[in-house]
Amino acid sequence: MSNQKKRNFQIEAFKHRVVVDPKYADKTWKILEHAIHEIYNHNASGLSFEELYRNAYNMVLHKFGEKLYSGLVMTMTSHLREISKSIESAQGGLFLEELNRKWNDHNKALQMIRDILMYMDRTYIPSTQKTPVHELGLNLWRDNIVHSSKIQTRLLNTLLELILRERTGEVINRGLMRNIIKMLMDLGPSVYQEDFEKPFLEVSAEFYKGESQKFIECCDCGDYLKKAERRLNEELERVTHYLDARSETKITNVVEKEMIANHMLRLVHMENSGLVNMLLDDKYEDLGRMYNLFRRVPDGLPTIREVMTSHIRETGKQLVTDPEKIKDPVEFVQRLLDEKDKYDRIISSSFTNDKTFQNALNSSFEYFINLNPRSPEFISLFVDEKLRKGLKGVSEEDVETILDKVMMLFRYLQEKDVFEKYYKQHLAKRLLSGKTVSDDAERSLIVKLKTECGYQFTSKLEGMFTDMKTSQDTVQGFYASHPELGSGPTLTVQVLTTGSWPTQPSITCNLPSEMSALCEKFRSFYLGTHTGRRLSWQTNMGTADIKATFGKGQKHELNVSTYQMCVLMLFNNADRLNYKEIEQATEIPASDLKRCLQSLACVKGKNVLRKEPMSKDIGEDDAFFVNDKFTSKFYKVKIGTVVAQKESEPEKQETRQRVEEDRKPQIEAAVVRIMKSRKTLDHNNIIAEVTKQLQSRFLANPTEIKKRIESLIERDFLERDMTDRKLYRYLA
Amino acid sequence: MGIQKDRLRFNVGGRVFETTATTLANAGRNSVFGAMFDENWNFQSTNSDEHFVDRNPDCFGVLLDLLRTQELYLPSNIPEKLLYREALYYGLLDHVRAAKWGQFDGNRLRLSQSIAGQAPGDGTAIRAGPDGGCCVAHGSMVHVYDWMLEEHPPINLDYQRVNDVGWIDSESVVVSVCERLGRGEGGMGLFSSSTGELRYKFHVSHENQAKSFTAGALSFSSDYKIFSSCKGRSNEYGVGVWDQVTGKQIDFFYEPLGWSLGDADKLQWLEGTNCLLVATLFPRKDNCYISLLDFRDKNMVWSWSDIGAPITVDEKRVRDAIAMEESNSICVVNEYEDLGFIDLRMNGGSIRWSSRSRLMKGMMPDEPCYPKLALHEGQLFSSMNDSISVFCGPDWVLTSRLRRSYGGSICDFSIGGDRLFALHSEENVFDIWETPSPPII
């Protein structure tokens, strides 16, 4: 401690000797003050940096830092007051230019002053916690210029007015704007925000509120959106040119709110030009614009999505329920496909393939397709039509596209098992009549169904293809083992596995003796190679080619159904037969026989039989003759059967009933599977689980599930809990 | 300025120097040379013109060589302080500091200087500052030295006994001291390292009432928090957390029953795990308590104590602890300088003492100092008596030992600003160890 005291004493003595000139500090400061004046007056070329730096250094060293610092503040402030006056007196448009010029001057001067006072900046200022020179210069500029009463509001108004002029289409000096805004930013974020950004956003909101009101009154939706988009881009451009990048979201939020969010519903529902009209007229560009603009505001996209969804549902509902439009199944499905294509195109080209929109589209289709209970049948008929003839001469890729589209519709179906039923029927007809155009296309569709619904769904369909193949081999084998059958009628048999095919138990009709003999031979051949099987003849499904010679020796080959063949063969031994006789001889069921006779006698150009009396309908007492006058341009004549392509009402009921029957075991199986793994489960959960498990095939009806559960309880698969009646237990 | 004719001629204090603008450009814009050649200033650079500079020519030569080579060679005839003053004039002080000593490596340290202080009594703590300065606490005083080892005005907080000090940045030091009963004095304060002024005094409040307290060990986190163990008179035992920017108390972890936090000898903030290590050690308490606190959910996520451990013959008591995040362990040391390790990944583990040689046993000095640990960039440092051992590698093998015979036992040491400071318990002296700059080739 004593040591320290001694040192203090020494320093004191030293000081007295050194400061000889009491005016030293004043003199040195005068030199520096003069230099600062010269710098502000653009007269610095005569100044020596080294000398000035040394002087400032000496002042700090000799403990005159306070004098130097306060002198700097005073001198700079007085210069800034002068500058402020000259800026204030600048007229009109020159105001900003003058401000900018003086700002540049000040910056340069500030840099030079800082150079001179570098030593003070480094030593005196940190230890006294004063503001460093550069920051001090900015603060003084802020207080004396930007916040001076005569400049502050004028500056703000000038800036806002220039922006307004630019918005109304005038060209302004963007470089100058950028410099002035940059100045506000340099003075600190709070200066930029308080003195410019906040009022700018308020004025902008006001401007866009007015403009959007004007536009919405006089523009249609498309035009309005175009204008809004242009405004948005203009503001973005403005930010990049002369505003702080952080203002970007703030100003775009203003435009979005005023121009879009506030008018969203009005725009979407605008009469004759709103969203629905854009959808109807495929206005991709307008839709894309709407999407991009609405995406920026809260609830924007959901609004579009809801309107689109309800529109699709509405039009879809009309499409599937309009009795006019469901007359032709092929046309019906084609319309669905066209509708889907239309919206796919809109979503991909205007809505950037937005997943939520795709989902909305899918759910809408699912909704309305299932409104019509005949949709599964129609879709199957559409496929039937395509596979029968529609795909002739179409390239393989195109076939795939069509099939893929059908699959997409199939996916929307809730009652996939109904589709399966119809598909099976239609496929059977195609296969048995050899009408299918492309085996590849058939198989490709089966593969698609398999990937969609699993092996179980298609196993029977695949079985049908296998039957066709083995039948071919069997018939070949039959003829190879019976070489004596070379002459005489040829028999082609398709052996169909029961269960795989949609066969109805039907009474076998009486075949002509030649044929029945042949059939007997085949039966013994088949049963000889496959023991333990039963073979029954489905005469209602066969076809025959017969050669006929008419009155004047015209020879024709007739392509007829098996029933028709039986009828025609009767005329080998008789010239005239009445209805009763034919019925007795053939034992064909009455309805089929009537249809069969109708097609033989009543179709113009194909009437190989003549009927008395000549009328459209077949009566019990009608008589039939061979039509000796039959002529045809063709050697081969196909006698069609009058068949209803669409199912008639009773048939439909029947199919429906069969579907319901088939569902029962599936529901039961699902219940047992679930209960086996869960052991106990309450009623609501089991309904939910079963519905979930089966939804890939059909939508299970809860009352039906309940019935099945009750049936399972009766059969001791399940039991009700003794205390909680809503709880089921699995009985192993 | 690079395009103009490159050669320059200076007359410094009567001696002529020739150099190039390129060399002087190494000084940077924030130096006298940077300003001098700025286009704002009308600098005549014709070869015939000399520029007169009224400064010391010897120092100018040294500094010019520093700009040429980025290395510092100080001839013995130039006082160090004079060079620093000249460097400050030219704005080259940072260049001098950067060239003065090399990047820290525990295995290449050389004793650079010893500073004798004038404080009475034993040293309490020494803390290295971020830019090569240090502060030394003795009793109730803290002496602050800058990197040039110039002493600045000393610091005290109500003249209370100092428990710990720490640097927040090169300008600010936090000092924690004992409470002065009945006056509300003591506690914790933030001081300017250059002027010694008290800038801010920290407070503890319990149930919205300000309490006086004794602040113990300190730790700082990179997200501007200050941690300190606190001891009050009622419930304010625990670890307080303050914001470095606002100075406000933002959190308090109350000491759980049967555990010790408020008396902690050591706090260490772990950046990787977002936890605070709190260690209370023998002999401050009869038992050792080491725990990791997670302030986000006020949870003690890991703890270890030697309560109930059998007292062994050689009585290994933990005297210091340090968490090593990279190896998920805590390193501890006992009074024989045996290192031990505790696994941080499981609770309730035991210490695995390393079977290092026990040379120290039986040769204890009269006035022993407890061993201290420090960790710096993968090197572990442990002080014992008058030497500091350096351990490296995954198995922490002994690689170097720093020893200086003068000054007695080392009571504390600290690493920072690429320097190691060691404070001796006798003679009031501390040593500065530096890594020399790398060899020329």
XYZ file of N, CA and C in Angstrom, chain A residues 38-124:
261
model
N -13.588 22.096 -42.263
C -13.089 21.945 -43.627
C -13.642 20.670 -44.267
N -13.710 19.627 -43.467
C -14.222 18.375 -44.009
C -15.667 18.560 -44.461
N -16.476 19.193 -43.627
C -17.877 19.405 -44.016
C -18.003 20.362 -45.189
N -16.996 21.244 -45.334
C -17.067 22.201 -46.453
C -16.369 21.690 -47.699
N -16.104 20.410 -47.776
C -15.447 19.801 -48.945
C -14.099 20.437 -49.214
N -13.409 20.732 -48.181
C -12.155 21.455 -48.358
C -11.030 20.710 -47.660
N -11.084 19.389 -47.739
C -10.184 18.587 -46.919
C -8.839 18.335 -47.577
N -8.660 18.774 -48.805
C -7.447 18.375 -49.524
C -6.194 18.945 -48.852
N -6.371 20.044 -48.163
C -5.190 20.625 -47.531
C -4.886 20.045 -46.164
N -5.692 19.134 -45.672
C -5.503 18.624 -44.317
C -4.513 17.471 -44.297
N -3.742 17.409 -43.210
C -2.804 16.287 -43.059
C -3.356 15.325 -42.020
N -3.623 14.141 -42.460
C -4.183 13.150 -41.555
C -3.256 12.899 -40.383
N -1.985 12.750 -40.698
C -1.005 12.395 -39.666
C -1.018 13.432 -38.543
N -1.052 14.711 -38.948
C -1.002 15.795 -37.968
C -2.262 15.798 -37.102
N -3.393 15.636 -37.763
C -4.657 15.691 -37.040
C -4.765 14.506 -36.078
N -4.368 13.346 -36.546
C -4.426 12.163 -35.704
C -3.549 12.365 -34.473
N -2.351 12.928 -34.718
C -1.425 13.142 -33.607
C -2.014 14.119 -32.595
N -2.669 15.142 -33.095
C -3.283 16.117 -32.189
C -4.382 15.485 -31.342
N -5.225 14.699 -31.999
C -6.315 14.054 -31.257
C -5.730 13.070 -30.252
N -4.703 12.400 -30.655
C -4.022 11.440 -29.779
C -3.494 12.161 -28.540
N -2.855 13.289 -28.792
C -2.273 14.023 -27.674
C -3.336 14.509 -26.713
N -4.464 14.938 -27.254
C -5.525 15.409 -26.366
C -6.000 14.295 -25.435
N -6.186 13.095 -26.016
C -6.645 11.980 -25.182
C -5.562 11.627 -24.173
N -4.325 11.618 -24.640
C -3.208 11.235 -23.789
C -3.070 12.188 -22.613
N -3.339 13.462 -22.870
C -3.198 14.455 -21.812
C -4.503 14.688 -21.081
N -5.364 13.675 -21.112
C -6.608 13.661 -20.330
C -7.596 14.744 -20.746
N -7.593 15.086 -22.042
C -8.606 16.019 -22.515
C -9.651 15.306 -23.370
N -9.808 14.018 -23.102
C -10.769 13.217 -23.878
C -12.163 13.796 -23.791
N -12.553 14.232 -22.590
C -13.900 14.758 -22.394
C -14.107 16.007 -23.252
N -13.101 16.863 -23.255
C -13.188 18.103 -24.037
C -13.302 17.760 -25.522
N -12.500 16.800 -25.960
C -12.504 16.402 -27.366
C -13.877 15.851 -27.751
N -14.396 15.013 -26.884
C -15.667 14.350 -27.202
C -16.812 15.363 -27.242
N -16.883 16.208 -26.209
C -18.000 17.152 -26.181
C -17.855 18.168 -27.309
N -16.596 18.521 -27.633
C -16.360 19.421 -28.764
C -16.872 18.804 -30.044
N -16.612 17.517 -30.220
C -17.063 16.819 -31.429
C -18.584 16.877 -31.522
N -19.254 16.574 -30.396
C -20.718 16.564 -30.406
C -21.241 17.941 -30.805
N -20.655 18.976 -30.218
C -21.140 20.334 -30.503
C -20.903 20.718 -31.948
N -19.704 20.476 -32.423
C -19.376 20.878 -33.782
C -20.252 20.141 -34.786
N -20.355 18.855 -34.582
C -21.140 18.073 -35.542
C -22.604 18.516 -35.503
N -23.123 18.756 -34.290
C -24.509 19.187 -34.170
C -24.726 20.501 -34.910
N -23.794 21.438 -34.764
C -24.026 22.736 -35.421
C -23.984 22.574 -36.934
N -23.081 21.684 -37.414
C -23.063 21.452 -38.869
C -24.367 20.831 -39.332
N -24.874 19.903 -38.539
C -26.103 19.217 -38.949
C -27.282 20.183 -38.942
N -27.249 21.177 -38.044
C -28.327 22.176 -38.046
C -28.308 22.969 -39.344
N -27.084 23.340 -39.788
C -26.942 24.042 -41.069
C -27.508 23.187 -42.194
N -27.091 21.919 -42.166
C -27.515 21.000 -43.225
C -29.031 20.897 -43.223
N -29.587 20.808 -42.024
C -31.032 20.683 -41.893
C -31.712 21.869 -42.575
N -31.179 23.069 -42.377
C -31.787 24.257 -42.988
C -31.733 24.161 -44.498
N -30.617 23.699 -45.021
C -30.501 23.674 -46.482
C -31.415 22.601 -47.067
N -31.625 21.531 -46.302
C -32.556 20.517 -46.807
C -33.978 21.052 -46.765
N -34.301 21.727 -45.673
C -35.650 22.274 -45.539
C -35.983 23.230 -46.665
N -34.973 24.009 -47.102
C -35.284 25.027 -48.104
C -35.351 24.454 -49.512
N -34.989 23.187 -49.666
C -35.067 22.595 -51.002
C -36.523 22.518 -51.441
N -36.766 22.888 -52.686
C -38.136 22.975 -53.176
C -38.601 21.658 -53.779
N -39.845 21.297 -53.503
C -40.535 20.188 -54.162
C -39.685 18.953 -54.350
N -39.497 18.566 -55.586
C -38.820 17.313 -55.911
C -37.354 17.321 -55.531
N -36.800 18.522 -55.323
C -35.377 18.578 -54.990
C -35.116 18.190 -53.548
N -36.189 18.105 -52.766
C -36.063 17.814 -51.340
C -35.312 16.506 -51.095
N -35.783 15.452 -51.731
C -35.135 14.153 -51.516
C -33.707 14.154 -52.042
N -33.535 14.798 -53.192
C -32.193 14.829 -53.779
C -31.216 15.512 -52.832
N -31.673 16.625 -52.253
C -30.816 17.376 -51.338
C -30.520 16.520 -50.095
N -31.550 15.871 -49.596
C -31.382 15.023 -48.416
C -30.362 13.932 -48.703
N -30.489 13.325 -49.868
C -29.592 12.243 -50.243
C -28.158 12.759 -50.377
N -28.027 13.930 -51.019
C -26.677 14.455 -51.219
C -26.025 14.750 -49.870
N -26.811 15.388 -48.992
C -26.252 15.744 -47.683
C -25.932 14.494 -46.860
N -26.734 13.492 -47.021
C -26.487 12.224 -46.297
C -25.172 11.615 -46.749
N -24.941 11.643 -48.058
C -23.674 11.113 -48.553
C -22.498 11.927 -48.032
N -22.687 13.257 -48.044
C -21.623 14.124 -47.522
C -21.332 13.801 -46.064
N -22.405 13.661 -45.313
C -22.257 13.419 -43.878
C -21.524 12.102 -43.633
N -21.872 11.097 -44.417
C -21.222 9.800 -44.245
C -19.733 9.885 -44.503
N -19.403 10.620 -45.550
C -17.995 10.732 -45.889
C -17.260 11.507 -44.789
N -17.883 12.597 -44.357
C -17.278 13.398 -43.297
C -17.117 12.571 -42.033
N -18.140 11.791 -41.745
C -18.129 10.977 -40.529
C -16.963 9.991 -40.564
N -16.753 9.408 -41.733
C -15.656 8.461 -41.875
C -14.315 9.148 -41.602
N -14.177 10.361 -42.145
C -12.899 11.072 -41.974
C -12.704 11.495 -40.525
N -13.787 11.953 -39.911
C -13.685 12.369 -38.507
C -13.317 11.168 -37.649
N -13.913 10.058 -37.989
C -13.612 8.843 -37.230
C -12.142 8.454 -37.391
N -11.623 8.645 -38.594
C -10.206 8.351 -38.822
C -9.336 9.200 -37.902
N -9.659 10.482 -37.856
C -8.849 11.387 -37.029
C -8.947 10.990 -35.557
N -10.177 10.645 -35.135
C -10.410 10.392 -33.714
C -10.308 8.908 -33.367
N -9.631 8.162 -34.224
C -9.557 6.712 -34.038
C -9.013 6.337 -32.656
N -8.047 7.104 -32.197
C -7.435 6.764 -30.907
C -8.439 6.965 -29.774
N -9.236 8.029 -29.875
C -10.258 8.267 -28.857
C -11.308 7.145 -28.896
N -11.661 6.745 -30.104
C -12.641 5.684 -30.297
C -12.179 4.388 -29.634
N -10.869 4.192 -29.652
C -10.321 2.918 -29.187
C -10.068 2.905 -27.683
N -9.760 4.051 -27.113
C -9.349 4.043 -25.702
C -10.328 4.797 -24.793
N -10.560 6.089 -25.114
C -11.344 6.916 -24.202
C -12.808 6.469 -24.168
